[in-house]
Backbone as numpy.savetxt, mean C-alpha at the origin, in Angstrom:
# Nx Ny Nz CAx CAy CAz Cx Cy Cz
-10.95 8.06 17.70 -12.01 9.17 18.31 -13.13 8.97 17.71
-14.04 9.26 18.42 -15.53 8.99 18.35 -16.12 9.79 16.84
-16.75 8.88 16.14 -16.98 9.40 14.92 -15.96 9.12 13.92
-14.98 8.88 14.18 -13.83 8.68 12.79 -13.82 7.48 12.37
-14.21 6.30 13.10 -14.08 4.71 12.44 -15.43 4.22 12.65
-15.71 3.40 11.35 -16.81 2.64 11.40 -16.80 1.08 11.86
-17.55 0.88 13.00 -17.35 -0.66 13.36 -18.73 -1.19 13.21
-18.83 -2.45 12.91 -20.13 -3.29 12.85 -20.59 -3.20 14.36
-21.76 -3.38 14.24 -22.34 -3.70 15.77 -21.55 -4.86 16.69
-21.18 -5.75 15.98 -20.36 -6.81 16.62 -19.20 -6.20 17.35
-18.65 -5.04 16.90 -17.31 -4.60 17.49 -16.20 -5.07 16.67
-16.29 -5.96 15.56 -15.26 -6.46 14.87 -15.43 -5.92 13.41
-13.99 -5.44 13.04 -13.67 -4.76 11.63 -14.10 -5.80 10.54
-14.55 -5.39 9.49 -15.33 -6.23 8.36 -14.23 -7.06 7.92
-12.81 -6.47 7.88 -11.73 -7.29 7.14 -11.50 -8.61 8.07
-11.83 -8.60 9.32 -11.30 -9.77 10.33 -12.44 -10.68 10.52
-13.54 -10.44 9.88 -14.66 -11.51 10.20 -14.29 -12.89 9.50
-14.19 -13.94 10.06 -13.89 -15.18 9.61 -14.37 -15.47 8.25
-15.78 -15.41 8.20 -16.44 -16.10 6.94 -16.90 -14.90 6.14
-16.07 -13.64 6.31 -16.61 -12.52 5.22 -16.26 -12.47 3.89
-16.70 -11.64 3.32 -16.44 -11.78 1.67 -14.81 -11.50 1.43
-14.11 -10.97 2.19 -12.72 -10.45 2.17 -11.78 -11.62 2.56
-12.42 -12.89 3.00 -11.52 -14.09 3.52 -10.62 -14.45 2.28
-11.09 -14.36 1.16 -10.07 -14.76 0.11 -8.89 -13.96 -0.13
-9.08 -12.80 0.18 -7.81 -11.84 0.45 -6.85 -12.32 1.20
-7.39 -12.56 2.48 -6.39 -13.01 3.65 -5.94 -14.54 3.41
-6.56 -15.28 2.58 -6.20 -16.56 2.37 -5.19 -17.02 1.39
-4.51 -15.75 0.85 -3.34 -16.08 0.03 -2.03 -16.15 0.61
-1.22 -17.43 0.33 -0.27 -17.63 1.24 0.77 -16.74 0.37
1.79 -16.38 0.97 3.25 -15.56 0.80 3.55 -16.15 -0.54
3.87 -15.60 -1.54 4.73 -16.07 -2.56 6.14 -16.54 -2.14
6.40 -17.79 -2.59 7.98 -18.34 -2.15 8.88 -18.16 -3.42
9.60 -17.50 -3.70 10.49 -17.22 -4.73 11.74 -17.85 -4.70
12.36 -18.15 -3.41 13.67 -18.37 -3.40 13.79 -19.73 -2.85
13.19 -21.07 -3.32 13.12 -22.10 -2.52 14.29 -22.83 -3.20
15.11 -22.35 -3.93 16.49 -22.96 -4.34 16.18 -23.96 -5.49
15.10 -24.20 -6.03 15.05 -25.17 -7.11 14.75 -24.38 -8.44
15.86 -24.84 -9.34 15.62 -24.53 -10.75 14.44 -24.45 -11.18
14.00 -23.52 -12.14 12.77 -23.43 -12.60 13.06 -23.60 -14.11
11.96 -24.55 -14.98 11.80 -24.39 -16.52 11.21 -23.35 -16.82
11.51 -23.03 -17.94 10.82 -21.99 -18.71 9.46 -21.69 -18.50
8.85 -22.75 -18.62 7.28 -22.90 -18.74 6.69 -22.61 -17.09
7.56 -23.01 -16.09 7.16 -22.75 -14.84 7.33 -21.31 -14.63
8.09 -20.56 -15.23 8.33 -19.06 -14.72 7.01 -18.17 -15.03
6.26 -18.66 -16.14 4.92 -17.84 -16.31 4.01 -18.10 -14.84
4.20 -19.14 -14.55 3.13 -19.50 -13.34 3.73 -18.73 -12.23
4.97 -18.51 -12.00 5.43 -18.06 -11.05 5.41 -16.53 -11.12
5.44 -15.99 -12.29 5.06 -14.44 -12.61 3.48 -14.23 -12.23
2.48 -15.09 -12.36 1.23 -15.07 -12.28 0.87 -14.95 -10.89
1.67 -15.77 -10.12 1.47 -15.87 -8.74 2.03 -14.53 -8.11
2.91 -14.07 -8.58 3.39 -12.52 -7.98 2.41 -11.54 -8.24
1.84 -11.60 -9.58 0.78 -10.51 -9.93 -0.26 -10.85 -9.12
-0.81 -11.88 -8.77 -1.91 -12.03 -8.06 -1.76 -11.74 -6.57
-0.60 -12.16 -6.03 -0.34 -11.72 -4.63 -0.32 -10.08 -4.53
0.45 -9.72 -5.53 0.56 -8.13 -5.47 -0.89 -7.56 -5.14
-1.65 -7.84 -6.42 -3.10 -7.33 -6.44 -3.86 -7.60 -5.10
-4.04 -8.81 -4.46 -4.75 -9.12 -3.51 -4.07 -8.36 -2.20
-2.78 -8.43 -2.00 -2.45 -7.72 -0.69 -2.55 -6.13 -1.01
-2.63 -5.85 -2.08 -2.74 -4.23 -2.25 -4.22 -3.87 -1.93
-5.19 -4.81 -2.33 -6.48 -4.57 -2.14 -6.76 -4.80 -0.49
-6.23 -5.77 -0.01 -6.45 -5.50 1.41 -5.98 -4.58 2.19
-4.78 -4.15 1.57 -4.19 -2.63 2.33 -5.22 -1.74 2.10
-5.50 -1.47 1.09 -6.69 -0.44 0.86 -8.03 -0.60 1.43
-8.34 -1.63 1.79 -9.63 -1.94 2.50 -9.33 -1.37 3.95
-8.31 -1.12 4.53 -8.08 -0.82 6.05 -8.56 0.73 5.91
-8.65 1.21 4.78 -8.77 2.86 4.71 -10.33 2.90 4.58
-11.09 1.86 4.33 -12.68 2.08 4.43 -13.13 2.21 5.66
-12.53 2.07 6.80 -13.16 2.30 8.13 -13.02 3.57 8.49
-12.48 4.65 7.91 -12.37 5.97 8.30 -13.89 6.61 7.83
-14.65 7.04 8.72 -15.93 7.82 8.43 -15.83 9.22 7.61
-15.04 9.89 8.12 -14.67 11.46 7.89 -13.28 11.45 7.32
-13.17 12.70 6.57 -11.95 12.77 5.81 -10.74 13.20 6.50
-11.32 14.11 7.80 -10.25 14.72 8.41 -9.50 13.52 9.40
-10.17 12.37 9.49 -9.38 11.24 10.28 -8.10 10.82 9.36
-7.96 11.17 8.11 -6.89 10.97 7.37 -5.78 11.63 7.54
-6.04 13.10 8.12 -4.89 14.12 8.36 -4.46 14.21 9.66
-5.14 13.56 10.79 -4.69 13.60 12.21 -3.75 12.54 12.27
-2.69 12.95 13.29 -1.80 11.84 13.71 -2.60 11.28 14.88
-2.64 10.00 14.72 -3.50 9.18 15.76 -2.56 8.52 16.77
-1.32 8.58 16.39 -0.16 8.01 17.15 1.01 9.18 17.15
1.50 9.41 18.20 2.64 10.55 18.20 3.77 10.35 17.39
4.30 9.23 17.23 5.48 8.78 16.48 4.98 8.23 15.26
4.02 8.57 14.67 3.50 7.87 13.44 2.79 9.17 12.43
3.01 9.00 11.39 2.41 10.01 10.43 1.01 9.72 10.44
0.12 10.79 9.61 -1.49 10.67 9.62 -1.45 9.53 8.80
-2.64 8.99 8.61 -3.25 7.79 7.47 -2.82 8.08 6.25
-3.08 9.35 5.92 -2.87 9.87 4.53 -1.33 9.17 4.10
-0.53 9.38 4.85 0.82 9.10 4.29 0.97 7.59 3.99
0.32 6.74 4.88 0.20 5.15 4.67 -0.42 4.70 3.30
-1.37 5.54 3.16 -2.50 5.42 1.92 -1.63 5.48 0.53
-0.61 6.22 0.60 0.11 6.62 -0.44 1.53 5.78 -0.33
1.99 5.48 0.70 3.25 4.92 0.87 3.61 3.73 0.17
2.82 2.65 0.28 3.00 1.46 -0.36 2.94 1.62 -1.86
2.36 2.26 -2.48 2.33 2.50 -4.16 3.89 3.14 -4.31
3.78 4.05 -3.55 5.30 4.57 -3.87 6.66 4.06 -3.35
6.17 3.20 -2.46 7.44 2.19 -2.22 7.81 1.12 -3.45
6.91 0.68 -4.10 7.07 -0.28 -5.15 7.80 0.64 -6.43
7.26 2.02 -6.84 7.77 2.90 -7.75 9.04 3.32 -7.44
9.39 3.53 -6.11 10.71 3.91 -5.70 11.74 2.83 -5.94
11.43 1.65 -5.50 12.46 0.51 -5.66 12.66 0.09 -7.13
11.84 0.20 -7.86 11.84 0.09 -9.32 12.69 0.99 -10.01
12.54 2.08 -9.54 13.12 3.35 -10.14 14.98 3.25 -9.53
14.91 3.01 -8.29 16.17 2.77 -7.62 17.33 1.44 -8.34
16.38 0.62 -8.57 16.90 -0.63 -9.26 17.14 -0.36 -10.71
16.77 0.71 -11.28 17.31 1.09 -12.78 16.25 0.17 -13.69
15.16 -0.36 -12.92 14.15 -1.12 -13.85 13.13 -0.15 -14.68
13.01 0.90 -14.05 12.16 1.80 -14.69 12.96 3.43 -14.54
12.78 4.11 -15.69 13.36 5.37 -15.64 12.22 6.54 -15.35
11.11 6.23 -15.74 9.91 7.10 -15.63 9.31 7.13 -14.04
8.93 8.28 -13.62 8.20 8.19 -12.19 6.84 8.74 -12.61
5.84 8.42 -11.60 4.46 8.81 -11.87 4.16 10.30 -11.11
4.77 10.60 -9.94 4.85 11.94 -9.26 6.06 11.84 -8.25
7.20 12.33 -8.63 8.34 12.35 -8.01 8.29 13.03 -6.65
7.52 14.10 -6.41 7.52 14.78 -5.16 6.86 13.97 -4.23
5.51 13.64 -4.60 4.89 12.63 -3.81 5.48 11.30 -3.53
6.20 10.69 -4.25 6.78 9.51 -4.23 7.99 9.72 -3.09
8.48 10.76 -3.05 9.88 11.17 -2.22 9.35 11.52 -0.94
8.19 12.09 -0.88 7.52 12.43 0.51 6.75 11.19 1.26
6.43 10.33 0.65 5.69 9.02 1.07 6.68 8.22 1.31
8.07 8.16 0.97 9.18 7.49 1.08 9.73 7.21 2.44
9.83 8.54 3.31 10.49 8.69 4.34 9.59 8.81 5.65
10.15 8.37 6.63 9.57 8.42 8.03 8.56 7.25 8.32
8.92 6.18 7.78 8.05 5.02 8.29 8.58 4.52 9.61
9.69 4.64 9.84 10.24 4.13 11.26 9.91 4.93 12.48
9.99 4.51 13.45 9.61 5.41 14.61 10.78 6.29 15.13
10.90 7.21 14.27 12.25 8.11 14.86 11.48 9.49 15.09
11.59 9.74 16.36 11.11 11.14 16.77 11.61 12.22 16.17
12.85 12.25 15.84 13.51 13.50 14.90 13.04 13.58 13.81
12.23 12.74 12.96 12.00 12.86 11.85 10.17 13.13 11.72
9.45 12.25 12.81 7.88 12.17 12.73 7.50 13.40 13.30
8.12 14.05 14.34 7.61 14.90 15.25 7.51 16.31 14.55
8.29 16.42 13.26 8.29 17.75 12.72 7.21 17.67 11.51
5.85 18.00 11.66 5.00 17.99 10.70 4.94 19.15 9.99
5.61 20.05 10.15 5.49 21.39 9.36 6.20 21.14 7.95
7.04 20.29 7.84 7.56 20.01 6.54 6.67 19.30 5.56
5.60 18.89 6.13 4.86 17.98 5.18 3.70 18.57 4.53
3.41 18.66 3.39 2.19 19.11 2.57 1.57 17.89 2.40
0.56 17.33 2.86 -0.24 16.20 2.56 -1.04 16.17 1.36
-1.01 15.27 0.57 -2.11 15.39 -0.53 -3.59 15.24 -0.13
-4.44 15.54 -0.84 -5.67 15.35 -0.62 -6.04 13.95 -0.61
-7.14 13.32 -0.32 -7.48 12.14 -0.31 -7.39 11.84 -1.76
-8.12 12.52 -2.78 -8.32 12.28 -4.20 -7.00 12.10 -4.61
-5.94 13.22 -4.28 -4.70 12.99 -4.91 -3.96 11.83 -4.70
-4.08 11.24 -3.28 -3.52 10.06 -2.72 -4.23 8.73 -3.59
-5.30 8.66 -3.60 -6.17 7.67 -4.44 -5.65 7.75 -5.87
-5.74 8.94 -6.47 -5.27 8.87 -8.01 -3.98 8.47 -8.09
-2.89 8.88 -7.22 -1.73 8.33 -7.23 -1.68 6.69 -7.09
-2.40 6.40 -6.24 -2.24 4.80 -6.04 -2.94 4.13 -7.16
-3.98 4.68 -7.63 -4.44 4.08 -8.93 -3.43 4.01 -9.99
-2.91 5.11 -10.26 -1.68 5.34 -11.31 -0.68 4.31 -11.10
-0.43 4.25 -9.82 1.07 3.39 -9.61 0.48 1.92 -9.77
-0.69 1.63 -9.41 -1.12 0.20 -9.51 -1.28 -0.04 -11.01
-1.68 0.74 -11.78 -1.68 0.58 -13.45 -0.20 0.44 -13.85
0.43 1.36 -13.50 1.95 1.32 -13.94 2.54 0.18 -13.27
2.34 -0.38 -12.30 3.03 -1.51 -11.83 2.63 -2.80 -12.37
1.40 -2.92 -12.90 0.71 -3.80 -13.53 1.51 -4.06 -14.90
1.55 -2.79 -15.74 2.27 -2.65 -16.89 3.63 -3.33 -16.77
4.54 -2.85 -15.87 5.87 -3.73 -15.37 6.01 -4.85 -15.19
5.05 -5.43 -14.45 4.73 -6.91 -14.26 4.30 -7.64 -15.45
3.64 -7.01 -16.47 3.17 -7.69 -17.87 4.35 -7.75 -18.79
5.40 -7.03 -18.37 6.63 -6.79 -19.50 7.31 -8.16 -19.52
7.70 -8.63 -20.62 8.38 -9.79 -20.70 9.87 -9.49 -21.36
């Protein structure tokens, strides 16, 4: 909608400018963890560092998508009938990581169990799930950002664990 999204005069989003400052975020290849080659102990630290770097770069790139919204109301409006509002996706990625680590019993504590459960459901296009917006109480932008920051710091602690 008019006034919701910031586009440069060229009509292209900042994150997609080929020579933009964000180019290094997009240039990182996917970490290959299952090539079948046995690793020596000294190589594992390099693999771990590659995972950590990949996590932070992809997470930063994802967060930059939210910078194009001009007004906070844009985060709470459903722009597509079978999708949640953007505020859901803002918290979904961080919650996904925390939920998977908890499900796998790699961690016992949670950051915000209510928010993590709410942000975990309804990603697929299921009209029976996505159309019932009355059951959701979305967090404020500040709450979602704080949860993402806490989850990122928490996940960094997990990745630093040896």
